[in-house]
Coordinates of C-alpha atoms in Angstrom, one line a residue:
Chain B
M599 CA 21.0 36.1 0.9
P600 CA 19.3 35.7 -2.5
D601 CA 19.2 31.9 -2.3
A602 CA 18.0 31.7 1.3
L603 CA 14.4 31.0 0.3
F604 CA 15.4 28.3 -2.1
E605 CA 17.6 26.7 0.5
Y606 CA 14.8 26.9 3.1
L607 CA 12.3 25.3 0.7
L608 CA 14.7 22.5 0.0
R609 CA 14.9 21.9 3.8
L610 CA 11.2 21.6 4.0
G611 CA 10.8 19.5 0.9
D612 CA 13.7 17.2 1.6
N613 CA 12.5 16.5 5.1
T614 CA 9.2 15.3 3.7
L615 CA 10.7 13.6 0.7
V616 CA 13.2 11.6 2.7
L617 CA 10.9 10.7 5.6
G618 CA 8.1 9.8 3.2
H619 CA 10.4 7.6 1.3
R620 CA 11.6 5.8 4.5
I621 CA 8.0 5.2 5.6
S622 CA 7.0 3.9 2.2
E623 CA 9.6 1.2 2.7
W624 CA 7.2 -0.4 5.2
C625 CA 4.6 -1.1 2.5
G626 CA 3.0 -4.5 3.1
K627 CA 5.2 -5.3 6.1
A628 CA 3.6 -3.5 9.1
P629 CA 2.7 -5.5 12.2
I630 CA -1.1 -4.8 11.8
L631 CA -3.1 -4.1 8.7
E632 CA -4.4 -0.8 10.1
E633 CA -0.8 0.3 10.6
D634 CA 0.0 -0.6 7.0
I635 CA -2.8 1.7 5.9
A636 CA -1.8 4.4 8.3
L637 CA 1.9 4.3 7.3
A638 CA 1.0 4.4 3.6
N639 CA -1.3 7.3 4.3
T640 CA 1.4 9.2 6.1
A641 CA 3.9 8.6 3.3
L642 CA 1.3 9.7 0.8
D643 CA 0.7 13.0 2.7
L644 CA 4.5 13.6 2.9
M645 CA 4.9 13.0 -0.8
G646 CA 2.1 15.4 -1.5
Q647 CA 3.8 18.0 0.6
T648 CA 7.1 17.3 -1.1
Q649 CA 5.6 18.0 -4.5
L650 CA 4.4 21.4 -3.2
W651 CA 7.6 22.4 -1.4
L652 CA 10.0 21.3 -4.1
G653 CA 7.6 22.7 -6.8
L654 CA 7.9 26.1 -5.1
A655 CA 11.7 25.7 -4.7
A656 CA 12.0 25.0 -8.4
E657 CA 9.8 28.1 -9.1
V658 CA 11.9 30.3 -6.8
E659 CA 15.1 29.0 -8.3
S660 CA 13.8 29.7 -11.8
K661 CA 16.5 27.8 -13.6
G662 CA 14.1 25.5 -15.5
R663 CA 14.3 22.7 -13.0
S664 CA 11.1 20.9 -11.8
A665 CA 10.2 19.3 -8.5
D666 CA 11.1 16.0 -10.0
D667 CA 14.5 17.2 -11.2
L668 CA 15.2 18.4 -7.6
A669 CA 14.1 15.1 -6.1
F670 CA 15.7 12.7 -8.6
L671 CA 18.7 14.5 -10.0
R672 CA 20.4 16.1 -7.0
D673 CA 23.3 14.2 -5.3
V674 CA 23.8 13.7 -1.6
W675 CA 25.6 16.9 -0.9
D676 CA 22.6 19.0 -2.3
F677 CA 20.1 17.4 0.0
R678 CA 19.0 19.6 2.9
N679 CA 16.9 17.3 5.2
V680 CA 17.8 16.8 8.8
L681 CA 19.8 13.6 9.5
M682 CA 17.2 12.0 11.6
V683 CA 14.7 11.4 8.8
E684 CA 17.3 9.6 6.6
R685 CA 18.1 7.1 9.4
P686 CA 17.1 3.6 8.4
N687 CA 13.7 2.4 9.7
G688 CA 14.9 -0.1 12.2
D689 CA 12.0 -1.9 13.9
F690 CA 8.4 -0.6 14.0
G691 CA 9.1 1.1 17.3
H692 CA 12.1 3.0 15.9
T693 CA 10.1 4.1 12.9
I694 CA 7.3 5.4 15.1
M695 CA 9.6 7.1 17.5
R696 CA 11.4 8.9 14.6
Q697 CA 8.0 9.9 13.2
F698 CA 6.9 11.2 16.6
L699 CA 10.0 13.3 17.2
F700 CA 9.6 14.8 13.7
D701 CA 5.8 15.3 13.9
A702 CA 6.2 17.1 17.2
F703 CA 8.5 19.6 15.4
H704 CA 6.7 19.6 12.0
L705 CA 3.3 20.6 13.4
P706 CA 4.3 23.8 15.2
L707 CA 6.7 24.7 12.3
L708 CA 3.9 24.5 9.8
D709 CA 1.6 26.3 12.2
G710 CA 4.1 29.1 12.2
L711 CA 4.5 29.0 8.4
Q712 CA 0.8 29.6 8.0
N713 CA 1.6 33.2 8.9
S714 CA 4.4 33.5 6.5
S715 CA 4.9 36.9 4.7
D716 CA 5.2 34.8 1.5
Q717 CA 1.7 33.9 0.4
R718 CA 2.8 30.8 -1.5
V719 CA 4.6 29.4 1.6
A720 CA 1.6 30.2 3.8
E721 CA -0.8 28.4 1.5
I722 CA 1.3 25.2 1.4
A723 CA 1.6 25.3 5.2
E724 CA -2.1 25.8 5.6
K725 CA -2.8 22.7 3.5
S726 CA -0.1 20.6 5.3
V727 CA -0.8 21.6 8.8
K728 CA -4.0 19.5 9.0
E729 CA -2.1 16.4 7.9
A730 CA 0.7 17.1 10.3
S731 CA -1.8 17.4 13.1
Y732 CA -3.2 14.0 12.4
H733 CA 0.3 12.5 12.0
L734 CA 1.3 13.8 15.5
E735 CA -1.9 12.6 17.1
R736 CA -1.3 9.1 15.7
S737 CA 2.4 8.8 16.3
A738 CA 2.1 10.2 19.9
D739 CA -0.6 7.7 20.7
T740 CA 1.4 4.9 19.3
V741 CA 4.5 5.9 21.2
I742 CA 2.4 6.0 24.4
A743 CA 0.9 2.6 23.7
L744 CA 4.2 0.9 22.9
G745 CA 6.1 2.6 25.7
D746 CA 3.5 1.6 28.2
G747 CA 2.5 -1.8 26.7
T748 CA 4.8 -4.7 27.7
E749 CA 8.3 -5.1 29.1
E750 CA 9.6 -5.9 25.6
S751 CA 7.9 -3.0 23.9
H752 CA 9.0 -0.6 26.6
R753 CA 12.6 -1.7 26.2
R754 CA 12.4 -1.4 22.4
M755 CA 10.9 2.1 22.6
Q756 CA 13.5 3.3 25.2
S757 CA 16.3 2.0 23.0
A758 CA 14.7 3.8 19.9
L759 CA 14.5 7.0 21.8
D760 CA 18.1 6.7 23.1
L761 CA 19.3 6.1 19.5
L762 CA 17.3 8.9 17.9
W763 CA 17.7 11.5 20.6
P764 CA 21.1 12.8 19.4
F765 CA 19.5 13.4 16.0
S766 CA 16.6 15.4 17.3
G767 CA 18.6 18.6 18.2
E768 CA 19.5 19.4 14.6
M769 CA 15.9 20.4 13.9
F770 CA 16.4 23.5 16.1
L771 CA 19.9 24.5 15.1
T772 CA 19.9 27.8 13.2
D773 CA 22.1 29.3 10.6
A774 CA 22.2 32.3 8.3
V775 CA 19.4 30.8 6.2
D776 CA 17.0 30.6 9.1
D777 CA 18.1 34.1 10.3
A778 CA 17.4 35.7 6.8
L779 CA 14.0 34.1 6.6
L780 CA 13.1 35.1 10.1
V781 CA 14.0 38.7 9.4
S782 CA 11.9 38.8 6.2
G783 CA 8.9 37.2 8.0
I784 CA 8.8 34.2 5.8
A785 CA 9.7 31.6 8.5
P786 CA 8.9 31.3 12.2
D787 CA 11.6 31.6 14.9
L788 CA 12.9 28.1 15.6
S789 CA 13.8 29.1 19.2
Q790 CA 10.1 29.5 19.7
I791 CA 9.2 26.2 18.2
K792 CA 11.7 24.4 20.4
P793 CA 9.7 24.9 23.7
I794 CA 6.5 23.7 22.0
W795 CA 8.3 20.6 20.8
S796 CA 9.8 20.0 24.2
K797 CA 6.5 20.3 25.9
T798 CA 4.8 17.7 23.5
V799 CA 7.8 15.4 23.8
E800 CA 8.0 15.5 27.6
K801 CA 4.3 15.0 28.0
T802 CA 4.1 12.1 25.6
L803 CA 7.2 10.4 26.9
R804 CA 6.0 10.7 30.5
E805 CA 2.7 9.0 29.5
A806 CA 4.7 6.4 27.6
T807 CA 6.7 5.7 30.8
L808 CA 9.9 6.4 28.9
T809 CA 13.0 8.3 30.2
T810 CA 14.0 11.4 28.3
P811 CA 17.8 11.2 27.7
E812 CA 19.8 13.9 29.4
D813 CA 22.6 14.4 27.0
D814 CA 21.7 17.3 24.6
F815 CA 24.5 16.6 22.1
A816 CA 23.1 17.0 18.5
H817 CA 24.5 15.5 15.3
S818 CA 24.3 18.0 12.5
G819 CA 25.2 18.5 8.9
G820 CA 21.9 17.4 7.2
K821 CA 20.0 20.7 6.9
T822 CA 23.1 22.6 5.9
G823 CA 24.3 19.8 3.5
R824 CA 27.7 19.8 5.2
Q825 CA 27.7 16.1 5.9
H826 CA 24.9 13.5 5.5
T827 CA 24.9 9.9 6.9
E828 CA 26.1 7.0 4.7
D829 CA 22.4 5.9 4.6
L830 CA 21.3 8.8 2.4
G831 CA 23.5 7.7 -0.6
H832 CA 21.9 4.2 -0.5
M833 CA 18.5 5.7 -0.4
L834 CA 19.2 7.9 -3.4
A835 CA 20.8 5.1 -5.3
Q836 CA 17.4 3.3 -5.1
M837 CA 15.1 6.3 -5.3
Q838 CA 16.8 8.0 -8.3
W839 CA 17.8 4.9 -10.2
L840 CA 15.3 5.1 -13.0
Q841 CA 15.7 8.8 -13.7
R842 CA 19.5 8.3 -13.7
A843 CA 19.5 5.1 -15.8
Y844 CA 17.2 6.5 -18.5
P845 CA 18.0 10.3 -18.7
G846 CA 15.4 12.4 -20.3
A847 CA 12.7 9.7 -20.4
S848 CA 9.1 10.7 -19.6
W849 CA 7.3 8.5 -17.1
Chain Y
M1015 CA -10.9 -11.3 -8.2
Y1016 CA -8.6 -13.4 -6.7
A1017 CA -10.5 -16.5 -5.7
Q1018 CA -9.6 -18.6 -8.6
L1019 CA -9.7 -22.1 -7.2
V1020 CA -12.3 -22.4 -4.5
K1021 CA -13.7 -25.9 -4.1
S1022 CA -17.1 -26.0 -2.6
S1023 CA -17.8 -28.5 0.1
G1024 CA -21.1 -29.6 -1.5
K1025 CA -21.5 -32.7 -3.6
G1026 CA -23.3 -31.2 -6.5
V1027 CA -26.4 -29.1 -6.6
K1028 CA -29.5 -30.5 -4.9
S1029 CA -32.9 -29.9 -6.5
L1030 CA -35.4 -28.0 -4.3
E1031 CA -37.3 -31.2 -3.8
E1032 CA -34.2 -32.9 -2.3
M1033 CA -33.6 -30.1 0.2
D1034 CA -34.9 -30.0 3.7
P1035 CA -37.4 -27.2 4.4
Q1036 CA -34.8 -24.8 5.9
E1037 CA -32.4 -25.3 3.0
R1038 CA -35.2 -24.9 0.5
A1039 CA -36.4 -21.7 2.0
F1040 CA -32.8 -20.4 1.9
Q1041 CA -32.3 -21.4 -1.7
Q1042 CA -35.7 -19.7 -2.6
R1043 CA -34.5 -16.5 -1.0
I1044 CA -31.4 -16.6 -3.1
D1045 CA -33.3 -17.4 -6.2
A1046 CA -35.6 -14.4 -5.5
G1047 CA -32.5 -12.2 -5.3
D1048 CA -32.6 -11.6 -1.5
K1049 CA -29.4 -10.8 0.3
I1050 CA -28.3 -13.2 3.0
E1051 CA -27.2 -11.3 6.2
P1052 CA -24.8 -12.5 8.9
K1053 CA -27.5 -13.5 11.4
D1054 CA -29.6 -15.4 8.9
W1055 CA -29.6 -19.2 8.8
M1056 CA -27.3 -20.6 6.1
P1057 CA -26.1 -24.1 5.1
D1058 CA -22.7 -25.0 6.5
G1059 CA -21.4 -25.4 3.0
Y1060 CA -22.4 -21.9 2.0
R1061 CA -20.7 -20.5 5.1
K1062 CA -17.5 -22.5 4.6
N1063 CA -17.3 -21.7 0.9
L1064 CA -17.8 -18.0 1.5
I1065 CA -15.1 -18.0 4.2
R1066 CA -12.7 -19.6 1.8
Q1067 CA -13.6 -17.3 -1.1
I1068 CA -13.6 -14.0 0.8
G1069 CA -10.5 -15.1 2.8
Q1070 CA -8.6 -15.9 -0.5
H1071 CA -9.7 -12.6 -1.9
A1072 CA -8.6 -10.7 1.3
H1073 CA -5.2 -12.5 1.4
S1074 CA -4.7 -11.6 -2.3
E1075 CA -5.1 -7.9 -1.5
I1076 CA -2.6 -8.2 1.3
V1077 CA 0.0 -10.2 -0.5
G1078 CA -0.7 -8.1 -3.6
Q1079 CA 0.9 -5.2 -1.8
L1080 CA 4.3 -6.8 -2.0
P1081 CA 4.9 -6.9 -5.8
E1082 CA 3.9 -3.3 -6.0
G1083 CA 5.7 -2.3 -2.9
N1084 CA 8.7 -3.6 -4.7
W1085 CA 8.6 -0.4 -6.9
I1086 CA 7.3 2.3 -4.5
T1087 CA 10.9 3.1 -3.5
R1088 CA 12.0 3.2 -7.2
A1089 CA 9.0 5.1 -8.7
P1090 CA 10.4 7.4 -11.3
T1091 CA 8.5 10.6 -10.4
L1092 CA 7.0 12.1 -7.3
E1093 CA 3.5 11.9 -8.8
R1094 CA 4.0 8.2 -9.8
K1095 CA 5.2 7.5 -6.3
A1096 CA 2.2 9.1 -4.8
I1097 CA -0.2 7.3 -7.2
L1098 CA 1.4 3.9 -6.4
L1099 CA 1.3 4.6 -2.7
A1100 CA -2.4 5.5 -2.9
K1101 CA -3.1 2.3 -4.8
V1102 CA -1.3 0.1 -2.3
Q1103 CA -3.1 1.9 0.5
D1104 CA -6.4 1.2 -1.2
E1105 CA -5.5 -2.5 -1.5
A1106 CA -4.7 -2.7 2.2
G1107 CA -8.1 -1.1 2.7
H1108 CA -9.8 -3.7 0.5
G1109 CA -8.1 -6.4 2.6
L1110 CA -9.6 -4.7 5.7
Y1111 CA -13.2 -4.6 4.3
L1112 CA -12.9 -8.2 3.2
Y1113 CA -11.5 -9.5 6.5
C1114 CA -14.4 -7.7 8.2
A1115 CA -16.9 -9.4 5.8
A1116 CA -15.3 -12.8 6.5
E1117 CA -15.5 -12.1 10.3
T1118 CA -19.3 -11.8 10.0
L1119 CA -19.2 -15.5 9.1
G1120 CA -17.6 -16.5 12.4
V1121 CA -13.9 -16.5 11.6
T1122 CA -11.4 -14.0 13.1
R1123 CA -8.8 -12.0 11.1
D1124 CA -6.0 -13.6 13.2
E1125 CA -7.3 -17.1 12.3
L1126 CA -7.3 -16.1 8.6
F1127 CA -3.8 -14.7 8.8
E1128 CA -2.7 -17.9 10.6
M1129 CA -4.1 -20.0 7.7
L1130 CA -2.4 -17.7 5.1
N1131 CA 0.9 -18.1 6.9
N1132 CA 0.8 -21.8 7.3
G1133 CA -0.3 -22.3 3.7
K1134 CA -3.8 -23.7 4.5
M1135 CA -5.4 -20.8 2.6
K1136 CA -4.3 -19.5 -0.8
Y1137 CA -4.0 -16.1 -2.4
S1138 CA -4.2 -15.3 -6.1
S1139 CA -1.4 -17.1 -8.1
I1140 CA -0.7 -13.8 -10.0
F1141 CA 1.2 -12.4 -7.0
N1142 CA 3.7 -15.2 -7.2
Y1143 CA 5.1 -13.6 -10.3
P1144 CA 7.9 -11.0 -10.0
T1145 CA 7.7 -7.3 -10.9
L1146 CA 10.9 -6.7 -12.7
T1147 CA 10.6 -3.3 -14.4
W1148 CA 8.6 -0.1 -13.9
A1149 CA 6.4 -1.2 -16.8
D1150 CA 5.2 -4.1 -14.6
M1151 CA 3.4 -1.5 -12.5
G1152 CA 1.6 -0.6 -15.6
A1153 CA 0.9 -4.2 -16.6
V1154 CA -0.3 -5.1 -13.1
G1155 CA -2.8 -2.2 -13.1
W1156 CA -3.9 -2.8 -16.7
L1157 CA -4.0 -6.6 -16.8
V1158 CA -4.2 -7.8 -13.2
D1159 CA -6.6 -5.2 -12.0
G1160 CA -8.4 -5.5 -15.3
A1161 CA -8.9 -9.2 -14.7
A1162 CA -9.9 -8.6 -11.1
I1163 CA -12.6 -6.2 -12.2
M1164 CA -14.0 -8.7 -14.6
N1165 CA -14.4 -11.1 -11.6
Q1166 CA -15.5 -8.5 -9.1
V1167 CA -18.1 -6.5 -10.9
P1168 CA -20.6 -9.4 -11.0
L1169 CA -19.8 -10.2 -7.3
Q1170 CA -21.4 -6.8 -6.4
R1171 CA -24.7 -8.8 -6.9
T1172 CA -23.5 -11.8 -4.9
S1173 CA -26.0 -13.3 -2.4
Y1174 CA -24.1 -12.6 0.8
G1175 CA -24.9 -9.0 1.8
P1176 CA -21.5 -8.0 3.5
Y1177 CA -19.5 -9.4 0.6
A1178 CA -21.6 -7.7 -2.0
R1179 CA -21.3 -4.4 -0.2
A1180 CA -17.6 -4.7 0.2
M1181 CA -17.4 -5.5 -3.5
I1182 CA -19.2 -2.3 -4.5
R1183 CA -16.6 -0.1 -2.7
I1184 CA -13.8 -2.2 -4.0
C1185 CA -14.9 -2.1 -7.6
K1186 CA -15.0 1.7 -7.7
E1187 CA -11.3 1.9 -6.6
E1188 CA -10.2 -1.0 -8.9
S1189 CA -11.4 0.8 -12.0
F1190 CA -9.4 3.8 -11.0
H1191 CA -6.3 1.5 -10.6
Q1192 CA -6.8 0.0 -13.9
R1193 CA -6.9 3.4 -15.6
Q1194 CA -3.7 4.4 -13.8
G1195 CA -2.0 1.2 -15.0
F1196 CA -3.1 1.8 -18.5
D1197 CA -1.8 5.3 -18.3
I1198 CA 1.7 4.0 -17.2
M1199 CA 1.6 1.5 -20.2
M1200 CA 0.7 4.3 -22.6
K1201 CA 3.6 6.4 -21.4
M1202 CA 6.0 3.5 -21.7
A1203 CA 4.7 2.3 -25.1
N1204 CA 5.0 5.8 -26.5
G1205 CA 8.3 6.5 -24.8
S1206 CA 12.0 5.7 -25.7
E1207 CA 13.1 2.4 -27.2
A1208 CA 14.1 1.1 -23.8
Q1209 CA 10.7 2.0 -22.4
K1210 CA 8.9 0.3 -25.3
K1211 CA 11.0 -2.8 -24.6
M1212 CA 10.0 -2.7 -20.9
A1213 CA 6.3 -2.4 -21.9
Q1214 CA 6.4 -5.3 -24.3
D1215 CA 8.4 -7.4 -21.9
A1216 CA 5.8 -6.7 -19.2
L1217 CA 3.0 -7.8 -21.4
N1218 CA 4.9 -10.9 -22.5
R1219 CA 5.3 -12.0 -18.9
F1220 CA 1.9 -11.0 -17.5
W1221 CA -0.5 -12.0 -20.3
F1222 CA -0.8 -15.7 -19.6
P1223 CA -0.7 -15.4 -15.8
S1224 CA -3.5 -12.9 -16.1
L1225 CA -5.6 -15.4 -18.1
M1226 CA -4.9 -17.9 -15.3
M1227 CA -6.4 -15.5 -12.8
F1228 CA -9.9 -16.7 -13.8
G1229 CA -9.0 -20.3 -12.9
P1230 CA -9.2 -23.4 -15.1
S1231 CA -12.2 -24.2 -17.2
D1232 CA -15.1 -25.0 -14.9
K1233 CA -17.9 -25.8 -17.3
E1234 CA -18.2 -29.3 -15.9
S1235 CA -17.3 -28.6 -12.3
V1236 CA -19.9 -29.6 -9.7
H1237 CA -18.2 -27.2 -7.3
S1238 CA -18.8 -24.3 -9.6
A1239 CA -22.4 -25.3 -10.2
Q1240 CA -23.0 -25.2 -6.4
S1241 CA -21.3 -21.8 -6.0
M1242 CA -23.4 -20.5 -8.9
A1243 CA -26.6 -21.8 -7.4
W1244 CA -25.7 -20.0 -4.2
K1245 CA -24.8 -16.9 -6.2
I1246 CA -21.4 -16.6 -4.7
K1247 CA -20.0 -17.2 -8.2
M1248 CA -21.9 -15.4 -11.0
N1249 CA -20.2 -16.5 -14.2
T1250 CA -18.1 -19.4 -15.3
N1251 CA -14.4 -19.0 -15.5
D1252 CA -14.4 -19.4 -19.2
E1253 CA -17.0 -16.7 -19.7
L1254 CA -15.0 -14.2 -17.7
R1255 CA -11.7 -15.1 -19.4
Q1256 CA -13.4 -14.6 -22.8
K1257 CA -14.7 -11.2 -21.7
F1258 CA -11.3 -10.2 -20.5
V1259 CA -9.5 -11.1 -23.7
D1260 CA -12.2 -9.3 -25.8
Q1261 CA -11.7 -6.2 -23.8
T1262 CA -7.9 -6.4 -23.6
A1263 CA -6.7 -7.4 -27.0
P1264 CA -7.9 -4.2 -28.7
Q1265 CA -6.2 -2.2 -25.9
A1266 CA -2.9 -3.9 -26.6
E1267 CA -3.3 -3.0 -30.2
Y1268 CA -4.0 0.6 -29.3
L1269 CA -0.8 0.6 -27.3
G1270 CA 1.1 -0.8 -30.3
L1271 CA 2.1 -3.8 -28.2
T1272 CA 1.9 -7.5 -29.3
V1273 CA 0.0 -10.0 -27.3
P1274 CA 2.3 -13.0 -26.9
D1275 CA -0.2 -15.4 -28.6
E1276 CA 0.1 -16.1 -32.3
T1277 CA -3.3 -17.7 -32.4
L1278 CA -5.1 -14.6 -31.1
R1279 CA -7.6 -13.4 -33.7
W1280 CA -11.1 -12.0 -34.0
N1281 CA -13.8 -14.6 -34.6
E1282 CA -16.7 -12.9 -36.3
E1283 CA -18.9 -15.8 -35.9
K1284 CA -18.7 -16.0 -32.1
G1285 CA -18.3 -12.3 -31.8
G1286 CA -15.2 -12.7 -29.7
Y1287 CA -11.5 -13.5 -29.9
D1288 CA -10.0 -16.9 -30.3
F1289 CA -7.0 -17.3 -28.1
A1290 CA -4.6 -19.8 -26.7
E1291 CA -5.1 -21.3 -23.3
P1292 CA -2.5 -20.6 -20.7
D1293 CA -0.2 -23.5 -19.6
W1294 CA -2.3 -25.1 -16.9
N1295 CA 0.6 -27.2 -15.7
E1296 CA 2.4 -24.0 -14.8
F1297 CA -0.8 -22.8 -13.1
F1298 CA -1.0 -25.9 -10.9
D1299 CA 2.7 -25.7 -10.1
V1300 CA 2.3 -22.1 -8.9
I1301 CA -0.8 -23.1 -6.8
K1302 CA 1.3 -25.9 -5.3
G1303 CA 3.9 -23.4 -4.2
N1304 CA 6.4 -23.6 -7.1
G1305 CA 5.8 -20.2 -8.7
P1306 CA 8.8 -17.9 -9.0
C1307 CA 7.9 -15.9 -5.9
N1308 CA 5.8 -18.1 -3.7
T1309 CA 8.5 -18.7 -1.1
D1310 CA 9.5 -15.0 -1.0
R1311 CA 6.0 -13.7 -0.7
L1312 CA 5.0 -16.0 2.1
N1313 CA 8.2 -15.5 3.9
A1314 CA 7.7 -11.7 3.7
R1315 CA 4.2 -12.1 5.2
R1316 CA 5.4 -14.5 7.9
K1317 CA 8.3 -12.2 8.7
A1318 CA 6.0 -9.2 9.0
W1319 CA 3.7 -11.1 11.2
D1320 CA 6.4 -12.6 13.5
E1321 CA 8.3 -9.3 13.8
G1322 CA 5.1 -7.5 14.5
A1323 CA 4.1 -9.8 17.4
W1324 CA 5.6 -7.5 20.1
V1325 CA 3.7 -4.5 18.7
R1326 CA 0.3 -6.3 18.7
E1327 CA 1.0 -7.7 22.2
A1328 CA 2.0 -4.2 23.5
M1329 CA -1.1 -2.6 22.0
L1330 CA -3.4 -5.1 23.6
A1331 CA -1.6 -4.8 26.9
H1332 CA -1.8 -1.0 26.8
A1333 CA -5.5 -1.1 26.0
E1334 CA -6.0 -3.5 28.8
K1335 CA -4.2 -1.2 31.3
K1336 CA -6.3 1.7 30.1
R1337 CA -9.5 -0.2 30.6
A1338 CA -8.5 -1.3 34.1
A1339 CA -7.5 2.2 35.0
K1340 CA -10.9 3.5 33.8
L1341 CA -12.7 0.8 35.7
A1342 CA -10.8 1.7 38.9
A1343 CA -11.7 5.3 38.5
E1344 CA -15.4 4.6 38.2

């Protein structure tokens, strides 16, 4: 699979791009000033990682496209992020729950990628893993505080978890791209990341006094690009507007 | 920046002879360049004035996130998005230092938020103007942060220690923001016809509101005289405005943009530019709540505050439970 690495890098870069964009929508509107700062900080980290992953994707593709071309000039069907990260923010609890479910996956994934046989991938992972570790610490703590806090916050967090749960499984679904990268030693085995994720999630949800949903149905189609949600098109309409409206301009 | 219309509660400046001994000693410390610290005695008027000024400044940082946040999701490149995010994050951080500085004077952050939300405290009128194109992100950095720096650099020497120290940290970051803003303007001014148009339009809309940021002329104001005697205001509004125009007019020329003031010209004799005053009626309208975005900005803040209530309550409740559990274990 000659394009497997390119596809894989898009998955990594689109996850951080789309989630970073979603979080940046909170700017100036968080419940507490410290949360405003933390959300902006997380979004900033994710945008930085996006620049690196999509930059490498562009390099690997070697068709003269840049990271910006990939971010701003691809259409919905070419995006490779998991569906969960493109879901709208909802309330603060929903945003934090989505962040937590992603962080709990992102950290072990990056940890594994540090040992990638591709030096460039390993370097980006090494830089990103520190950020992801901080993100997880923070989102897990917040999930615990809000799950445990008051009756209302508990109810909101449980409802966020129930809504997001069917979107969490896609992170661990594998296809030919994952298989090819696993064989070449570029990417870690997702079946080994899953138990790490489950352990973090179970531990955190227990502390947060939340009930893990039993249904393991997983929506899919994001990371393969087969079928995104309606929400992604709206996000891209906003995110890509300037580049699309004024083609070729330098900003 | 951002404290453009703070009325002091004093009735004009007393001479040292008119002051009681405690007040005189206080004024002499200020005259000698001492810093006043939170636990030191201070006149009520000094405390009240500072709370208003620092509070207004803090609120401006917080409300100021909104017009820029308006473009974060439409930033044209990954790098621009990251720079803008970093800037807005800095501003929230500035808000935090300033609320902390205000808290040392005996007011809580929640009380200050309450006063912002119910309109008892103001924020800079500049944030009641809309950001309509990407060039506005350049103009806000170049002009608005530029004007803010003019105001804030002298405040690094202000008499109240926590305020002066907050200002030192803030100024470093603001200069960086201004350079980023100018960089956006340069790209736009040297870009396509459409981009040049956006840049000129942004300058047209932000020029006079930026001049207003220094507040109306205060040469004769007793309030200003008192604030200057207390060294919580270091220059008159007119001095700072002049300095701003002198710095900015040549930059506009360098960009190939036209300042929307036909009377703007260099005056060799005074060694500065002559320029037109902004429309002060518009300024007072905006201060009164009739600016283009007053309602939206305040509603956005109120909505954030109201919708976040459950989060704040939950975090307190969780912290309380943890504390109780720890006590029980001991």
